[in-house]
Amino acid sequence: MEEKVKALQHEVESFLVKSKEDLENFRLKFISKKGQLMSLFDDLKLASVEEKKKLGKTLNDLKQLAENRFKSLQESIENTTSSDRETKDLSLPVVPNKTGNLHPLNLTRYRIIEIFERLGFNVSDGPEIEDDWHNFTALNFPENHPAREMQDTFFVEKPARPEGGNPDVLLRTHTSNVQVRLMKNQKPPIRSIMPGRVYRNEAISARAHCFFHQVEGLYIDKNVGFSDLKQTLYHFAKEMFGKDTKIRLRPSYFPFTEPSAEIDISCLICHGEGCNVCKYSGWVEIAGSGMVHPNVLRNGGIDPEEFTGFAFGMGIERITMLRYSINDLRLFSENDVRFLRQFKSVV
Ligand code: DAH
């Protein structure tokens, strides 16, 4: 019997309790009236007087040990399950599954595409690594003419010039390169917009960056006139910035258009009163434009006697800054979530 008591004592001490079920098994085995410990007390009744003396106290101590252990196990199990309950509070609101927002430049690009698609323009694409011909020469930029310096170019490759050609490879300085590719590949009527990234060797500041985005537009058909250009861009300005927006055309110069004009819209912030966004002029520039130069049509394989066209190019950053009152261009490429989170994911 002594051995039985020792074995049971070992069990009481080492019985593993990790869950409520384990605790209940512990109770059945060592505490309950029908358990092993109580049956030892029954055995003791039948034992000799000496054994009773010797083992009575041991058994009582064991009973005490079992009860103490049961109490402390019960407490610790209850604590862990109640803290479990805290982390699984079913009344808490659902944590939304955040998938992120669209970048503001994309929001603007989608909106621009939407507006022009309704006017019957399709969307075309062209390479960012371009040759001199498509970026400059075909667009009527004369060799060694200062017009090329209007756009600080990143050259990828500047091989020696063979007779009569310029083999330079560069990062396109504007999306106008796609105009040339379109004219080569399609017959008029052409009505297309060409969004994309462009690169210029400029110091990075709040107003300039070494890469940015443009949307080029090209419309070539019979009898396309300057009034078509004006109405198209007027419609665009109203759709993009609101129906009260006015536009103004300022004479300008681009080698690939003649005549050329810069498009201004009435300042959205001060409505013409004058503020620091419009530099107190009441107007902000949003695009360059003009009637496609006959040389450019010819370089694109289109007869300027038969067809005419207009073109325009606008900066997506600039339009986005006006649209959302953003005053620093660098925010677009810094990937700061505090900035990006502010834009919703619908167009
Ligand atoms: N390519 C010009 C630039 O980057 C913008 C431009 C002006 C595009 C007039 C045009 C245009 O198509 O007709 O500054």
mmCIF file of C-alpha atoms and ligand atoms in Angstrom:
data_model
loop_
_atom_site.group_PDB
_atom_site.id
_atom_site.type_symbol
_atom_site.label_atom_id
_atom_site.label_comp_id
_atom_site.label_asym_id
_atom_site.label_seq_id
_atom_site.Cartn_x
_atom_site.Cartn_y
_atom_site.Cartn_z
ATOM 1 C CA MET A 1 0.000 0.000 0.000
ATOM 2 C CA GLU A 2 2.865 2.323 0.778
ATOM 3 C CA GLU A 3 4.037 1.939 -2.768
ATOM 4 C CA LYS A 4 0.605 2.693 -4.138
ATOM 5 C CA VAL A 5 0.546 5.936 -2.139
ATOM 6 C CA LYS A 6 3.988 6.949 -3.437
ATOM 7 C CA ALA A 7 3.015 6.233 -7.026
ATOM 8 C CA LEU A 8 -0.142 8.284 -6.675
ATOM 9 C CA GLN A 9 1.746 11.160 -5.093
ATOM 10 C CA HIS A 10 4.060 11.208 -8.092
ATOM 11 C CA GLU A 11 1.056 11.263 -10.389
ATOM 12 C CA VAL A 12 -0.610 14.138 -8.527
ATOM 13 C CA GLU A 13 2.578 16.164 -8.853
ATOM 14 C CA SER A 14 3.284 15.449 -12.486
ATOM 15 C CA PHE A 15 -0.189 15.191 -14.025
ATOM 16 C CA LEU A 16 -0.176 17.531 -17.075
ATOM 17 C CA VAL A 17 -3.031 20.027 -17.194
ATOM 18 C CA LYS A 18 -3.295 22.262 -20.238
ATOM 19 C CA SER A 19 -6.995 22.504 -20.889
ATOM 20 C CA LYS A 20 -10.339 22.408 -19.146
ATOM 21 C CA GLU A 21 -10.678 18.726 -20.091
ATOM 22 C CA ASP A 22 -7.335 17.909 -18.443
ATOM 23 C CA LEU A 23 -8.465 19.721 -15.324
ATOM 24 C CA GLU A 24 -11.649 17.677 -15.208
ATOM 25 C CA ASN A 25 -9.649 14.437 -15.559
ATOM 26 C CA PHE A 26 -7.414 15.589 -12.709
ATOM 27 C CA ARG A 27 -10.500 16.199 -10.606
ATOM 28 C CA LEU A 28 -12.007 12.776 -11.380
ATOM 29 C CA LYS A 29 -8.795 10.976 -10.625
ATOM 30 C CA PHE A 30 -7.591 12.702 -7.467
ATOM 31 C CA ILE A 31 -10.443 14.729 -5.932
ATOM 32 C CA SER A 32 -13.750 13.050 -6.662
ATOM 33 C CA LYS A 33 -15.223 10.543 -4.218
ATOM 34 C CA LYS A 34 -14.894 7.784 -6.796
ATOM 35 C CA GLY A 35 -11.301 8.668 -7.704
ATOM 36 C CA GLN A 36 -8.111 6.757 -7.045
ATOM 37 C CA LEU A 37 -7.103 8.829 -4.022
ATOM 38 C CA MET A 38 -10.395 8.258 -2.223
ATOM 39 C CA SER A 39 -10.243 4.537 -2.904
ATOM 40 C CA LEU A 40 -6.883 4.500 -1.072
ATOM 41 C CA PHE A 41 -8.658 5.915 1.982
ATOM 42 C CA ASP A 42 -11.092 2.982 1.688
ATOM 43 C CA ASP A 43 -8.130 0.605 1.521
ATOM 44 C CA LEU A 44 -6.680 2.223 4.623
ATOM 45 C CA LYS A 45 -9.781 1.300 6.638
ATOM 46 C CA LEU A 46 -8.895 -2.341 6.132
ATOM 47 C CA ALA A 47 -5.211 -1.911 7.008
ATOM 48 C CA SER A 48 -3.493 -2.787 10.279
ATOM 49 C CA VAL A 49 -3.303 -0.251 13.114
ATOM 50 C CA GLU A 50 0.384 0.336 12.447
ATOM 51 C CA GLU A 51 -0.157 0.963 8.781
ATOM 52 C CA LYS A 52 -3.023 3.287 9.620
ATOM 53 C CA LYS A 53 -0.708 5.289 11.860
ATOM 54 C CA LYS A 54 2.046 5.379 9.315
ATOM 55 C CA LEU A 55 0.044 6.097 6.176
ATOM 56 C CA GLY A 56 -2.913 8.082 7.553
ATOM 57 C CA LYS A 57 -0.988 11.328 7.696
ATOM 58 C CA THR A 58 0.726 10.724 4.362
ATOM 59 C CA LEU A 59 -2.604 10.135 2.700
ATOM 60 C CA ASN A 60 -4.096 13.250 4.252
ATOM 61 C CA ASP A 61 -1.101 15.272 3.071
ATOM 62 C CA LEU A 62 -1.556 13.843 -0.397
ATOM 63 C CA LYS A 63 -5.220 14.778 -0.361
ATOM 64 C CA GLN A 64 -4.249 18.338 0.623
ATOM 65 C CA LEU A 65 -1.623 18.447 -2.131
ATOM 66 C CA ALA A 66 -4.156 17.311 -4.729
ATOM 67 C CA GLU A 67 -6.691 19.911 -3.635
ATOM 68 C CA ASN A 68 -4.137 22.730 -3.646
ATOM 69 C CA ARG A 69 -2.847 21.765 -7.029
ATOM 70 C CA PHE A 70 -6.388 21.538 -8.379
ATOM 71 C CA LYS A 71 -7.188 25.057 -7.153
ATOM 72 C CA SER A 72 -4.124 26.658 -8.644
ATOM 73 C CA LEU A 73 -4.555 24.792 -11.947
ATOM 74 C CA GLN A 74 -8.184 25.902 -12.058
ATOM 75 C CA GLU A 75 -7.147 29.522 -11.580
ATOM 76 C CA SER A 76 -4.489 29.507 -14.239
ATOM 77 C CA ILE A 77 -6.767 27.794 -16.781
ATOM 78 C CA GLU A 78 -9.482 30.341 -16.168
ATOM 79 C CA ASN A 79 -7.044 33.239 -16.598
ATOM 80 C CA THR A 80 -5.751 32.020 -19.913
ATOM 81 C CA THR A 81 -9.178 31.320 -21.323
ATOM 82 C CA SER A 82 -10.484 34.724 -20.251
ATOM 83 C CA SER A 83 -7.557 36.512 -21.920
ATOM 84 C CA ASP A 84 -8.221 34.383 -24.997
ATOM 85 C CA ARG A 85 -11.740 35.687 -24.914
ATOM 86 C CA GLU A 86 -10.433 39.271 -24.880
ATOM 87 C CA THR A 87 -8.494 38.798 -28.114
ATOM 88 C CA LYS A 88 -11.531 37.195 -29.742
ATOM 89 C CA ASP A 89 -14.088 39.866 -28.889
ATOM 90 C CA LEU A 90 -16.732 39.161 -31.517
ATOM 91 C CA SER A 91 -18.422 42.495 -30.961
ATOM 92 C CA LEU A 92 -15.394 44.418 -32.276
ATOM 93 C CA PRO A 93 -15.864 46.103 -35.678
ATOM 94 C CA VAL A 94 -14.317 44.303 -38.630
ATOM 95 C CA VAL A 95 -10.805 45.464 -39.563
ATOM 96 C CA PRO A 96 -11.146 46.419 -43.230
ATOM 97 C CA ASN A 97 -8.967 44.512 -45.632
ATOM 98 C CA LYS A 98 -7.000 47.407 -47.131
ATOM 99 C CA THR A 99 -5.827 46.883 -50.668
ATOM 100 C CA GLY A 100 -4.372 50.372 -51.236
ATOM 101 C CA ASN A 101 -5.356 53.312 -53.396
ATOM 102 C CA LEU A 102 -4.692 54.347 -56.942
ATOM 103 C CA HIS A 103 -1.817 56.784 -57.340
ATOM 104 C CA PRO A 104 -3.119 60.337 -57.949
ATOM 105 C CA LEU A 105 -1.243 60.474 -61.268
ATOM 106 C CA ASN A 106 -3.109 57.361 -62.379
ATOM 107 C CA LEU A 107 -6.425 58.820 -61.228
ATOM 108 C CA THR A 108 -5.756 61.858 -63.420
ATOM 109 C CA ARG A 109 -4.540 59.759 -66.346
ATOM 110 C CA TYR A 110 -7.696 57.624 -66.245
ATOM 111 C CA ARG A 111 -9.866 60.738 -66.125
ATOM 112 C CA ILE A 112 -8.052 62.299 -69.111
ATOM 113 C CA ILE A 113 -8.453 59.074 -71.093
ATOM 114 C CA GLU A 114 -12.143 58.910 -70.194
ATOM 115 C CA ILE A 115 -12.772 62.449 -71.434
ATOM 116 C CA PHE A 116 -10.987 61.972 -74.747
ATOM 117 C CA GLU A 117 -12.392 58.503 -75.359
ATOM 118 C CA ARG A 118 -15.864 60.029 -75.332
ATOM 119 C CA LEU A 119 -14.726 62.340 -78.131
ATOM 120 C CA GLY A 120 -13.662 59.334 -80.174
ATOM 121 C CA PHE A 121 -9.933 59.307 -79.356
ATOM 122 C CA ASN A 122 -8.216 55.964 -78.809
ATOM 123 C CA VAL A 123 -5.152 55.344 -76.631
ATOM 124 C CA SER A 124 -1.715 54.601 -78.127
ATOM 125 C CA ASP A 125 1.613 53.703 -76.632
ATOM 126 C CA GLY A 126 5.238 54.136 -77.660
ATOM 127 C CA PRO A 127 8.774 53.440 -76.409
ATOM 128 C CA GLU A 128 10.473 55.365 -73.595
ATOM 129 C CA ILE A 129 13.907 54.543 -75.013
ATOM 130 C CA GLU A 130 13.798 56.280 -78.352
ATOM 131 C CA ASP A 131 16.020 57.211 -81.276
ATOM 132 C CA ASP A 132 16.830 60.746 -82.308
ATOM 133 C CA TRP A 133 14.655 60.512 -85.413
ATOM 134 C CA HIS A 134 11.356 59.879 -83.607
ATOM 135 C CA ASN A 135 12.055 62.196 -80.680
ATOM 136 C CA PHE A 136 13.557 65.137 -82.604
ATOM 137 C CA THR A 137 14.347 65.002 -86.313
ATOM 138 C CA ALA A 138 10.985 63.764 -87.595
ATOM 139 C CA LEU A 139 9.323 66.404 -85.431
ATOM 140 C CA ASN A 140 11.112 69.123 -87.345
ATOM 141 C CA PHE A 141 13.805 69.864 -84.774
ATOM 142 C CA PRO A 142 16.680 70.973 -87.022
ATOM 143 C CA GLU A 143 20.147 69.468 -86.342
ATOM 144 C CA ASN A 144 22.197 71.731 -84.056
ATOM 145 C CA HIS A 145 19.256 74.048 -83.723
ATOM 146 C CA PRO A 146 18.744 75.611 -80.283
ATOM 147 C CA ALA A 147 15.235 74.103 -80.223
ATOM 148 C CA ARG A 148 16.822 70.786 -79.204
ATOM 149 C CA GLU A 149 18.138 72.497 -76.123
ATOM 150 C CA MET A 150 14.584 73.320 -75.022
ATOM 151 C CA GLN A 151 14.584 69.789 -73.696
ATOM 152 C CA ASP A 152 17.577 68.623 -71.662
ATOM 153 C CA THR A 153 18.102 65.148 -72.971
ATOM 154 C CA PHE A 154 19.395 62.007 -71.232
ATOM 155 C CA PHE A 155 21.363 60.144 -73.876
ATOM 156 C CA VAL A 156 21.632 56.372 -73.669
ATOM 157 C CA GLU A 157 24.046 56.039 -76.570
ATOM 158 C CA LYS A 158 25.761 58.610 -78.727
ATOM 159 C CA PRO A 159 27.598 56.662 -81.428
ATOM 160 C CA ALA A 160 29.732 58.395 -84.067
ATOM 161 C CA ARG A 161 27.513 59.953 -86.720
ATOM 162 C CA PRO A 162 27.494 58.234 -90.080
ATOM 163 C CA GLU A 163 27.040 60.405 -93.197
ATOM 164 C CA GLY A 164 23.774 62.300 -93.033
ATOM 165 C CA GLY A 165 22.172 60.583 -90.031
ATOM 166 C CA ASN A 166 21.924 60.935 -86.283
ATOM 167 C CA PRO A 167 22.037 57.539 -84.564
ATOM 168 C CA ASP A 168 21.619 58.807 -80.993
ATOM 169 C CA VAL A 169 19.549 56.716 -78.593
ATOM 170 C CA LEU A 170 17.939 58.606 -75.736
ATOM 171 C CA LEU A 171 15.226 58.609 -73.071
ATOM 172 C CA ARG A 172 12.312 60.338 -74.756
ATOM 173 C CA THR A 173 11.973 63.949 -73.671
ATOM 174 C CA HIS A 174 8.273 64.104 -74.570
ATOM 175 C CA THR A 175 5.439 61.851 -75.710
ATOM 176 C CA SER A 176 5.458 63.542 -79.134
ATOM 177 C CA ASN A 177 7.647 60.654 -80.368
ATOM 178 C CA VAL A 178 4.504 58.487 -80.489
ATOM 179 C CA GLN A 179 2.887 60.907 -82.980
ATOM 180 C CA VAL A 180 5.528 60.010 -85.564
ATOM 181 C CA ARG A 181 5.105 56.283 -84.993
ATOM 182 C CA LEU A 182 1.330 56.575 -85.301
ATOM 183 C CA MET A 183 1.506 58.475 -88.585
ATOM 184 C CA LYS A 184 3.882 55.870 -89.974
ATOM 185 C CA ASN A 185 1.648 52.981 -88.923
ATOM 186 C CA GLN A 186 -1.848 54.298 -89.591
ATOM 187 C CA LYS A 187 -3.703 56.036 -92.346
ATOM 188 C CA PRO A 188 -5.782 59.129 -91.458
ATOM 189 C CA PRO A 189 -8.192 59.707 -89.892
ATOM 190 C CA ILE A 190 -6.048 59.428 -86.768
ATOM 191 C CA ARG A 191 -7.571 60.439 -83.468
ATOM 192 C CA SER A 192 -5.448 59.293 -80.568
ATOM 193 C CA ILE A 193 -4.072 60.199 -77.182
ATOM 194 C CA MET A 194 -0.733 58.905 -75.954
ATOM 195 C CA PRO A 195 -0.045 58.924 -72.215
ATOM 196 C CA GLY A 196 3.408 58.037 -70.909
ATOM 197 C CA ARG A 197 6.531 58.804 -68.937
ATOM 198 C CA VAL A 198 9.177 61.224 -70.165
ATOM 199 C CA TYR A 199 12.673 62.172 -68.968
ATOM 200 C CA ARG A 200 14.661 65.384 -68.810
ATOM 201 C CA ASN A 201 17.974 66.264 -67.236
ATOM 202 C CA GLU A 202 16.619 68.764 -64.748
ATOM 203 C CA ALA A 203 17.466 69.433 -61.118
ATOM 204 C CA ILE A 204 14.775 67.992 -58.849
ATOM 205 C CA SER A 205 12.719 70.634 -57.061
ATOM 206 C CA ALA A 206 9.119 71.338 -56.026
ATOM 207 C CA ARG A 207 8.380 72.349 -59.636
ATOM 208 C CA ALA A 208 10.622 70.104 -61.754
ATOM 209 C CA HIS A 209 11.718 66.475 -61.858
ATOM 210 C CA CYS A 210 13.987 64.359 -64.023
ATOM 211 C CA PHE A 211 11.031 62.182 -64.992
ATOM 212 C CA PHE A 212 7.378 63.071 -65.322
ATOM 213 C CA HIS A 213 4.293 62.167 -67.341
ATOM 214 C CA GLN A 214 2.566 63.617 -70.369
ATOM 215 C CA VAL A 215 -0.457 62.940 -72.503
ATOM 216 C CA GLU A 216 0.017 63.653 -76.172
ATOM 217 C CA GLY A 217 -2.956 64.171 -78.474
ATOM 218 C CA LEU A 218 -3.117 63.908 -82.248
ATOM 219 C CA TYR A 219 -6.011 64.420 -84.619
ATOM 220 C CA ILE A 220 -5.416 64.150 -88.366
ATOM 221 C CA ASP A 221 -8.111 64.140 -91.005
ATOM 222 C CA LYS A 222 -9.342 66.164 -93.956
ATOM 223 C CA ASN A 223 -10.235 69.771 -93.074
ATOM 224 C CA VAL A 224 -9.130 69.744 -89.446
ATOM 225 C CA GLY A 225 -8.794 73.365 -88.401
ATOM 226 C CA PHE A 226 -7.601 75.493 -85.522
ATOM 227 C CA SER A 227 -11.181 75.856 -84.256
ATOM 228 C CA ASP A 228 -11.312 72.064 -83.780
ATOM 229 C CA LEU A 229 -8.221 72.283 -81.622
ATOM 230 C CA LYS A 230 -9.692 75.088 -79.578
ATOM 231 C CA GLN A 231 -13.077 73.452 -79.044
ATOM 232 C CA THR A 232 -11.533 70.096 -78.147
ATOM 233 C CA LEU A 233 -9.320 71.604 -75.482
ATOM 234 C CA TYR A 234 -12.094 73.847 -74.214
ATOM 235 C CA HIS A 235 -14.315 70.799 -73.806
ATOM 236 C CA PHE A 236 -11.489 68.976 -72.038
ATOM 237 C CA ALA A 237 -10.882 71.863 -69.609
ATOM 238 C CA LYS A 238 -14.554 72.036 -68.655
ATOM 239 C CA GLU A 239 -14.815 68.282 -68.141
ATOM 240 C CA MET A 240 -11.611 68.126 -66.144
ATOM 241 C CA PHE A 241 -11.865 71.244 -64.008
ATOM 242 C CA GLY A 242 -15.558 72.160 -63.984
ATOM 243 C CA LYS A 243 -18.014 73.772 -66.392
ATOM 244 C CA ASP A 244 -17.159 77.353 -65.435
ATOM 245 C CA THR A 245 -13.525 76.919 -66.471
ATOM 246 C CA LYS A 246 -12.367 79.287 -69.190
ATOM 247 C CA ILE A 247 -9.466 78.789 -71.567
ATOM 248 C CA ARG A 248 -7.048 81.165 -73.226
ATOM 249 C CA LEU A 249 -4.671 80.490 -76.109
ATOM 250 C CA ARG A 250 -1.286 82.203 -76.107
ATOM 251 C CA PRO A 251 0.924 82.266 -79.240
ATOM 252 C CA SER A 252 3.992 80.089 -78.722
ATOM 253 C CA TYR A 253 6.663 78.163 -80.565
ATOM 254 C CA PHE A 254 7.174 74.423 -81.063
ATOM 255 C CA PRO A 255 9.132 73.108 -84.053
ATOM 256 C CA PHE A 256 6.463 70.486 -84.829
ATOM 257 C CA THR A 257 3.431 72.791 -84.971
ATOM 258 C CA GLU A 258 2.589 75.920 -86.924
ATOM 259 C CA PRO A 259 0.887 77.968 -85.634
ATOM 260 C CA SER A 260 1.569 76.951 -82.022
ATOM 261 C CA ALA A 261 -0.258 77.965 -78.897
ATOM 262 C CA GLU A 262 -0.008 77.460 -75.198
ATOM 263 C CA ILE A 263 -3.316 76.657 -73.475
ATOM 264 C CA ASP A 264 -4.099 78.365 -70.175
ATOM 265 C CA ILE A 265 -7.111 77.771 -67.970
ATOM 266 C CA SER A 266 -8.644 80.280 -65.594
ATOM 267 C CA CYS A 267 -7.125 79.806 -62.131
ATOM 268 C CA LEU A 268 -9.169 77.307 -60.118
ATOM 269 C CA ILE A 269 -8.027 78.716 -56.822
ATOM 270 C CA CYS A 270 -8.749 82.448 -57.195
ATOM 271 C CA HIS A 271 -11.073 82.375 -60.274
ATOM 272 C CA GLY A 272 -9.077 85.129 -61.923
ATOM 273 C CA GLU A 273 -8.629 87.386 -58.876
ATOM 274 C CA GLY A 274 -4.911 86.593 -58.648
ATOM 275 C CA CYS A 275 -3.122 84.284 -56.195
ATOM 276 C CA ASN A 276 0.265 82.655 -55.825
ATOM 277 C CA VAL A 277 -0.764 79.514 -57.755
ATOM 278 C CA CYS A 278 -1.386 81.589 -60.910
ATOM 279 C CA LYS A 279 1.364 84.058 -59.984
ATOM 280 C CA TYR A 280 -1.292 86.783 -59.796
ATOM 281 C CA SER A 281 -2.158 86.480 -63.501
ATOM 282 C CA GLY A 282 -5.508 84.681 -63.091
ATOM 283 C CA TRP A 283 -4.380 82.007 -65.601
ATOM 284 C CA VAL A 284 -2.456 78.714 -65.379
ATOM 285 C CA GLU A 285 -0.801 76.909 -68.253
ATOM 286 C CA ILE A 286 -1.934 73.317 -68.857
ATOM 287 C CA ALA A 287 -0.807 72.334 -72.353
ATOM 288 C CA GLY A 288 1.182 73.096 -75.495
ATOM 289 C CA SER A 289 -0.572 72.700 -78.819
ATOM 290 C CA GLY A 290 -0.772 73.653 -82.455
ATOM 291 C CA MET A 291 -1.511 72.646 -86.020
ATOM 292 C CA VAL A 292 0.786 69.804 -87.098
ATOM 293 C CA HIS A 293 3.641 71.224 -89.204
ATOM 294 C CA PRO A 294 3.548 70.081 -92.861
ATOM 295 C CA ASN A 295 7.121 68.762 -92.502
ATOM 296 C CA VAL A 296 6.009 66.505 -89.666
ATOM 297 C CA LEU A 297 3.092 65.154 -91.699
ATOM 298 C CA ARG A 298 5.486 64.471 -94.563
ATOM 299 C CA ASN A 299 7.962 62.724 -92.228
ATOM 300 C CA GLY A 300 5.074 60.562 -91.074
ATOM 301 C CA GLY A 301 4.199 59.639 -94.661
ATOM 302 C CA ILE A 302 1.050 61.812 -94.812
ATOM 303 C CA ASP A 303 0.356 64.268 -97.623
ATOM 304 C CA PRO A 304 -0.060 67.774 -96.091
ATOM 305 C CA GLU A 305 -1.992 68.854 -99.207
ATOM 306 C CA GLU A 306 -4.682 66.325 -98.409
ATOM 307 C CA PHE A 307 -4.689 66.177 -94.626
ATOM 308 C CA THR A 308 -4.296 68.593 -91.765
ATOM 309 C CA GLY A 309 -4.247 67.994 -88.049
ATOM 310 C CA PHE A 310 -3.766 69.358 -84.597
ATOM 311 C CA ALA A 311 -1.650 68.119 -81.724
ATOM 312 C CA PHE A 312 -1.289 68.884 -78.070
ATOM 313 C CA GLY A 313 0.763 67.765 -75.103
ATOM 314 C CA MET A 314 -0.027 68.205 -71.438
ATOM 315 C CA GLY A 315 1.720 67.327 -68.180
ATOM 316 C CA ILE A 316 -0.153 64.865 -65.968
ATOM 317 C CA GLU A 317 1.676 66.095 -62.847
ATOM 318 C CA ARG A 318 0.654 69.658 -63.503
ATOM 319 C CA ILE A 319 -3.011 68.777 -63.987
ATOM 320 C CA THR A 320 -2.977 66.579 -60.875
ATOM 321 C CA MET A 321 -1.435 69.384 -58.820
ATOM 322 C CA LEU A 322 -4.191 71.750 -59.935
ATOM 323 C CA ARG A 323 -6.879 69.157 -59.407
ATOM 324 C CA TYR A 324 -5.916 68.277 -55.840
ATOM 325 C CA SER A 325 -4.108 71.493 -54.780
ATOM 326 C CA ILE A 326 -0.728 69.785 -54.432
ATOM 327 C CA ASN A 327 2.208 72.158 -54.245
ATOM 328 C CA ASP A 328 5.252 69.911 -54.482
ATOM 329 C CA LEU A 329 5.967 67.642 -57.449
ATOM 330 C CA ARG A 330 8.320 65.463 -55.415
ATOM 331 C CA LEU A 331 5.397 64.056 -53.412
ATOM 332 C CA PHE A 332 4.405 61.982 -56.442
ATOM 333 C CA SER A 333 7.555 59.865 -56.369
ATOM 334 C CA GLU A 334 8.381 59.694 -52.658
ATOM 335 C CA ASN A 335 5.894 56.900 -51.890
ATOM 336 C CA ASP A 336 4.864 58.397 -48.578
ATOM 337 C CA VAL A 337 1.727 56.484 -47.574
ATOM 338 C CA ARG A 338 0.437 59.473 -45.596
ATOM 339 C CA PHE A 339 0.223 61.324 -48.917
ATOM 340 C CA LEU A 340 -0.971 58.398 -51.047
ATOM 341 C CA ARG A 341 -3.681 57.302 -48.615
ATOM 342 C CA GLN A 342 -5.592 60.519 -49.212
ATOM 343 C CA PHE A 343 -6.650 59.513 -52.709
ATOM 344 C CA LYS A 344 -9.603 57.262 -53.203
ATOM 345 C CA SER A 345 -9.494 54.238 -55.377
ATOM 346 C CA VAL A 346 -12.282 55.240 -57.741
ATOM 347 C CA VAL A 347 -11.736 57.455 -60.777
HETATM 348 N N1 DAH B 1 6.155 68.133 -76.633
HETATM 349 C C1 DAH B 1 5.918 69.411 -75.977
HETATM 350 C C2 DAH B 1 6.700 69.488 -74.696
HETATM 351 O O1 DAH B 1 7.056 68.474 -74.162
HETATM 352 C C3 DAH B 1 4.459 69.610 -75.686
HETATM 353 C C4 DAH B 1 3.653 69.788 -76.946
HETATM 354 C C5 DAH B 1 3.445 71.033 -77.438
HETATM 355 C C6 DAH B 1 3.148 68.689 -77.590
HETATM 356 C C7 DAH B 1 2.726 71.225 -78.594
HETATM 357 C C8 DAH B 1 2.396 68.857 -78.759
HETATM 358 C C9 DAH B 1 2.202 70.142 -79.249
HETATM 359 O O2 DAH B 1 1.889 67.854 -79.446
HETATM 360 O O3 DAH B 1 1.492 70.294 -80.379
HETATM 361 O O4 DAH B 1 6.948 70.547 -74.214
#
